[in-house]
């Protein structure tokens, strides 16, 4: 199904999927504005594309209500995401590309990876379940591990949590998080929360002292 869709279509479906994962489990449709913002495009072009995707049976879209993936749309999104996350893992583990650079490379390569090469990469890596940022890699059959919807920003003062995954698309944030040890699996304790919008003062197990995270960055770290 993937080979019948353009890169642009694949990017929209992927963005919609990621927004659906990040919303609350009982969430409603994704607002057009949220999708446009994530893709860095205008609301007008997003609306046009959603109409096209609805015609193709890949999304359900109602004006003023937003959009959601149909089962077919979800299948395509998961295929692209499988490519993306396998490529990130391959680039990081086999080629030694830093974790803040693999996303940009995978964004391009995900659209041109053949099924044959995808299979070879997966078996060479031992069919990994997670990418370097802690995101679950969908299986060939479209199965995917349930991701947490709780962010580090939501952890109460004095509480601890384990990092599940971090957002992969802001290289500066990834470099900072790696420097202070906020990596998938790390145990974090929230020491103190600044007034209003933070910052969040945290302690990372195995690291001395405390570090500060803005609300923006703490909201892109998901925990269990
Ligand atoms: Zn990525």
Tab-separated table of N, CA and C in Angstrom, residues 20 40 119 163 167:
chain	number	residue	atom	x	y	z
A	20	UNK	N	-2.163	11.399	17.203
A	20	UNK	CA	-3.164	10.519	17.820
A	20	UNK	C	-2.575	9.747	19.002
A	40	UNK	N	4.401	22.193	9.866
A	40	UNK	CA	4.974	23.464	9.448
A	40	UNK	C	4.408	23.959	8.121
A	119	UNK	N	13.423	-5.395	5.265
A	119	UNK	CA	13.533	-6.716	5.886
A	119	UNK	C	14.972	-7.035	6.276
A	163	UNK	N	12.029	7.232	32.131
A	163	UNK	CA	11.858	7.776	30.780
A	163	UNK	C	11.514	6.642	29.815
A	167	UNK	N	10.972	13.084	22.312
A	167	UNK	CA	10.680	13.554	20.965
A	167	UNK	C	11.984	13.591	20.179
